[in-house]
């Protein structure tokens, strides 16, 4: 028995089924428009979130076994001018206690990274929804912006993987920077530049720029607006975030 032909305007089975979760992830890199168009059909976001959690814990494992959280704590403390005066007046036991406290905090923060990923995604999706739905008159759902947030962030998973590989390859503990672990941005190579300068130029990062581009494509797709208008919103928020972090770095010295 032959299958009936689809009449004009009637969806085929392939259209109804859409992309699989794996196809979505792959297309986020090679054909992002397909991924974001599929979000209009299904707002599932679990796979990129799961991949992010796996790579976050891989990074934690790499730090623990290749450097150690105690050494990370010492590096953090020594790079904070606000702690230098206090450290000079501390006894060895007090220094050790301070390093241990920082190490526990850093380790706990990394273990809690799945929670932070979700919180940032909720905030980011909310900001995008308000910006597009109220600012540009779009009618996309919060769940769609939430899914776009995760799929647009797929390039950052590559950066996370590279960070772990760099540690396993033997990056020296003295060269490791928890906030900027791999040289995919200009700020990584500045050495002793003022903190606000390195913070500003850390934003000139290959994978961050890639993520911003995907965010523009994704928001334009679900909000049904021109990409130029979506770029104004997304890039505008990105620039504001950069300026905020740069100002905070300048205030902290």
Coordinates of C-alpha atoms in Angstrom, one line a residue:
X1 CA 0.0 0.0 0.0
X2 CA 1.5 3.3 -1.1
X3 CA 1.8 6.3 1.2
X4 CA -0.5 9.2 0.5
X5 CA 1.2 12.2 -1.1
X6 CA 1.3 15.4 1.0
X7 CA -1.0 18.1 -0.2
X8 CA 0.3 21.6 -0.6
X9 CA 0.7 23.3 2.8
X10 CA 0.4 19.9 4.6
X11 CA 3.4 19.1 6.8
X12 CA 5.4 16.0 6.0
X13 CA 6.4 13.5 8.6
X14 CA 9.9 14.8 8.6
X15 CA 8.7 18.3 9.3
X16 CA 6.5 17.1 12.1
X17 CA 9.3 15.1 13.7
X18 CA 11.8 17.8 13.3
X19 CA 15.4 17.4 14.5
X20 CA 16.7 15.0 17.0
X21 CA 18.5 16.4 20.1
X22 CA 21.8 15.3 18.7
X23 CA 21.1 16.9 15.3
X24 CA 20.2 20.1 17.1
X25 CA 23.5 20.2 18.9
X26 CA 25.5 19.5 15.7
X27 CA 23.5 22.0 13.7
X28 CA 24.2 24.7 16.3
X29 CA 27.8 24.6 15.1
X30 CA 27.3 24.0 11.3
X31 CA 23.8 25.1 10.5
X32 CA 22.5 27.2 13.4
X33 CA 19.4 28.5 11.6
X34 CA 18.0 24.9 11.5
X35 CA 18.5 24.5 15.2
X36 CA 16.8 27.7 16.1
X37 CA 13.9 27.1 13.7
X38 CA 13.4 23.7 15.4
X39 CA 13.0 25.5 18.7
X40 CA 9.8 27.0 17.4
X41 CA 8.5 23.4 17.3
X42 CA 10.1 22.1 20.5
X43 CA 11.8 24.1 23.3
X44 CA 13.8 21.2 24.7
X45 CA 17.2 22.3 26.1
X46 CA 18.3 19.4 28.2
X47 CA 21.1 18.1 26.0
X48 CA 23.3 21.3 25.8
X49 CA 22.7 21.7 29.5
X50 CA 23.9 18.1 30.2
X51 CA 26.9 18.6 28.0
X52 CA 27.7 21.8 29.8
X53 CA 27.5 20.0 33.2
X54 CA 29.7 17.2 32.0
X55 CA 32.4 19.5 30.7
X56 CA 32.2 21.7 33.9
X57 CA 33.0 18.7 36.0
X58 CA 35.7 17.6 33.7
X59 CA 37.3 21.0 34.2
X60 CA 36.9 20.6 38.0
X61 CA 38.6 17.2 37.8
X62 CA 41.5 18.6 35.7
X63 CA 42.1 21.4 38.2
X64 CA 42.0 19.0 41.2
X65 CA 44.4 16.4 39.7
X66 CA 46.7 18.6 37.6
X67 CA 47.1 21.7 39.8
X68 CA 45.2 21.3 43.1
X69 CA 42.8 23.7 44.7
X70 CA 45.4 24.8 47.3
X71 CA 47.7 26.1 44.5
X72 CA 44.7 27.7 42.8
X73 CA 43.8 29.5 46.1
X74 CA 47.4 30.7 46.5
X75 CA 47.4 32.1 43.0
X76 CA 44.1 33.9 43.5
X77 CA 45.2 35.4 46.8
X78 CA 48.6 36.6 45.4
X79 CA 46.9 38.3 42.4
X80 CA 44.5 40.3 44.6
X81 CA 46.0 43.6 45.6
X82 CA 43.4 44.0 48.3
X83 CA 44.8 41.0 50.1
X84 CA 48.5 41.8 49.8
X85 CA 48.7 44.1 52.9
X86 CA 46.8 41.6 55.0
X87 CA 49.0 38.7 53.9
X88 CA 52.2 40.6 54.8
X89 CA 51.1 40.7 58.4
X90 CA 49.9 37.1 58.7
X91 CA 51.7 34.2 60.3
X92 CA 52.3 31.1 58.2
X93 CA 49.4 29.3 60.0
X94 CA 47.1 32.2 59.2
X95 CA 48.1 32.2 55.6
X96 CA 47.5 28.5 55.4
X97 CA 44.1 28.9 56.9
X98 CA 43.2 31.7 54.4
X99 CA 44.4 29.6 51.5
X100 CA 42.3 26.6 52.7
X101 CA 39.2 28.8 53.0
X102 CA 39.7 30.1 49.4
X103 CA 40.2 26.6 48.1
X104 CA 37.0 25.3 49.8
X105 CA 35.1 28.3 48.3
X106 CA 36.5 27.7 44.8
X107 CA 35.8 24.0 44.9
X108 CA 32.3 24.5 46.2
X109 CA 31.6 27.1 43.5
X110 CA 32.7 24.7 40.8
X111 CA 30.7 21.8 42.2
X112 CA 27.6 24.1 42.2
X113 CA 28.2 25.1 38.6
X114 CA 25.1 23.3 37.2
X115 CA 23.0 25.5 39.5
X116 CA 24.8 28.7 38.3
X117 CA 24.3 27.6 34.7
X118 CA 20.6 27.4 35.2
X119 CA 20.3 30.7 37.2
X120 CA 22.3 32.6 34.5
X121 CA 20.1 31.0 31.8
X122 CA 16.9 32.0 33.6
X123 CA 18.1 35.6 34.0
X124 CA 19.5 35.8 30.5
X125 CA 16.3 34.4 28.9
X126 CA 14.2 36.8 31.0
X127 CA 16.3 39.8 29.8
X128 CA 16.0 38.7 26.2
X129 CA 12.2 38.2 26.5
X130 CA 11.6 41.6 28.0
X131 CA 13.9 43.2 25.4
X132 CA 12.4 41.6 22.4
X133 CA 8.7 41.2 23.4
X134 CA 8.3 44.5 25.0
X135 CA 11.0 46.5 23.2
X136 CA 10.4 45.1 19.7
X137 CA 6.9 43.8 19.9
X138 CA 7.8 40.1 19.5
X139 CA 5.6 37.4 20.8
X140 CA 8.1 34.6 21.5
X141 CA 7.7 32.5 24.7
X142 CA 10.1 32.4 27.6
X143 CA 10.8 28.7 27.0
X144 CA 12.0 29.6 23.5
X145 CA 14.4 32.2 24.7
X146 CA 15.6 29.8 27.4
X147 CA 16.3 27.1 24.7
X148 CA 18.0 29.7 22.5
X149 CA 20.3 30.7 25.4
X150 CA 21.6 27.1 25.8
X151 CA 22.0 26.4 22.1
X152 CA 23.7 29.7 21.4
X153 CA 26.2 28.9 24.2
X154 CA 27.4 25.7 22.4
X155 CA 30.7 27.4 21.4
X156 CA 31.5 27.9 25.0
X157 CA 31.5 24.1 25.5
X158 CA 34.5 24.0 23.1
X159 CA 36.3 26.5 25.2
X160 CA 35.6 24.6 28.4
X161 CA 36.9 21.4 26.7
X162 CA 40.1 23.2 25.5
X163 CA 40.6 24.5 29.1
X164 CA 40.6 20.9 30.4
X165 CA 42.8 19.7 27.7
X166 CA 45.3 22.5 28.4
X167 CA 45.5 21.4 32.0
X168 CA 45.9 17.7 31.2
X169 CA 48.6 18.7 28.7
X170 CA 50.8 20.1 31.5
X171 CA 50.0 23.8 31.8
X172 CA 52.1 25.1 34.8
X173 CA 50.2 26.0 37.9
X174 CA 51.8 29.5 37.9
X175 CA 50.4 30.2 34.5
X176 CA 46.9 29.0 35.3
X177 CA 44.1 31.7 35.7
X178 CA 40.8 30.3 36.8
X179 CA 38.9 33.1 35.2
X180 CA 40.8 33.0 31.9
X181 CA 42.3 29.5 31.6
X182 CA 42.9 29.2 27.8
X183 CA 44.4 31.7 25.3
X184 CA 41.4 32.3 23.1
X185 CA 41.3 36.0 23.8
X186 CA 43.6 39.0 23.7
X187 CA 43.6 39.6 27.5
X188 CA 45.2 36.2 28.1
X189 CA 48.5 37.4 26.6
X190 CA 48.7 40.8 28.4
X191 CA 50.7 39.6 31.4
X192 CA 51.1 42.4 33.9
X193 CA 48.6 44.8 32.3
X194 CA 46.2 46.7 34.6
X195 CA 43.3 44.5 35.7
X196 CA 40.7 46.6 33.9
X197 CA 42.6 46.4 30.6
X198 CA 42.9 42.6 30.8
X199 CA 39.2 42.3 31.8
X200 CA 38.2 44.4 28.8
X201 CA 40.3 42.5 26.3
X202 CA 39.2 39.1 27.7
X203 CA 35.9 39.9 26.1
X204 CA 37.6 39.9 22.7
X205 CA 37.3 36.1 22.8
X206 CA 36.7 33.9 19.7
X207 CA 34.1 31.7 21.4
X208 CA 32.3 34.6 23.1
X209 CA 32.0 36.4 19.8
X210 CA 30.7 33.2 18.2
X211 CA 28.2 32.8 21.0
X212 CA 26.9 36.4 20.5
X213 CA 26.5 35.7 16.8
X214 CA 24.5 32.6 17.5
X215 CA 22.4 34.5 20.0
X216 CA 21.6 37.1 17.4
X217 CA 20.5 34.4 14.9
X218 CA 18.5 32.5 17.5
X219 CA 16.6 35.5 18.8
X220 CA 15.9 36.8 15.4
X221 CA 14.5 33.4 14.5
X222 CA 12.1 32.9 17.4
X223 CA 11.2 36.6 17.8
X224 CA 10.6 36.9 14.0
X225 CA 12.6 40.1 13.6
X226 CA 15.4 41.1 11.3
X227 CA 18.8 40.0 12.3
X228 CA 20.0 43.6 12.3
X229 CA 17.4 44.5 15.0
X230 CA 18.2 41.4 17.0
X231 CA 21.9 42.4 16.8
X232 CA 21.2 45.8 18.3
X233 CA 19.6 44.2 21.3
X234 CA 22.0 41.3 21.8
X235 CA 25.2 43.2 21.1
X236 CA 23.9 46.1 23.2
X237 CA 23.5 43.9 26.3
X238 CA 26.9 42.3 25.6
X239 CA 28.6 45.7 25.5
X240 CA 26.9 46.8 28.7
X241 CA 28.1 43.7 30.4
X242 CA 31.6 44.3 29.2
X243 CA 31.6 47.9 30.5
X244 CA 30.2 46.8 33.8
X245 CA 32.9 44.1 34.4
X246 CA 35.6 46.6 33.2
X247 CA 34.4 49.3 35.6
X248 CA 34.3 46.8 38.5
X249 CA 37.8 45.6 37.7
X250 CA 39.0 49.2 37.7
X251 CA 37.4 49.9 41.1
X252 CA 39.0 46.8 42.6
X253 CA 42.4 47.9 41.3

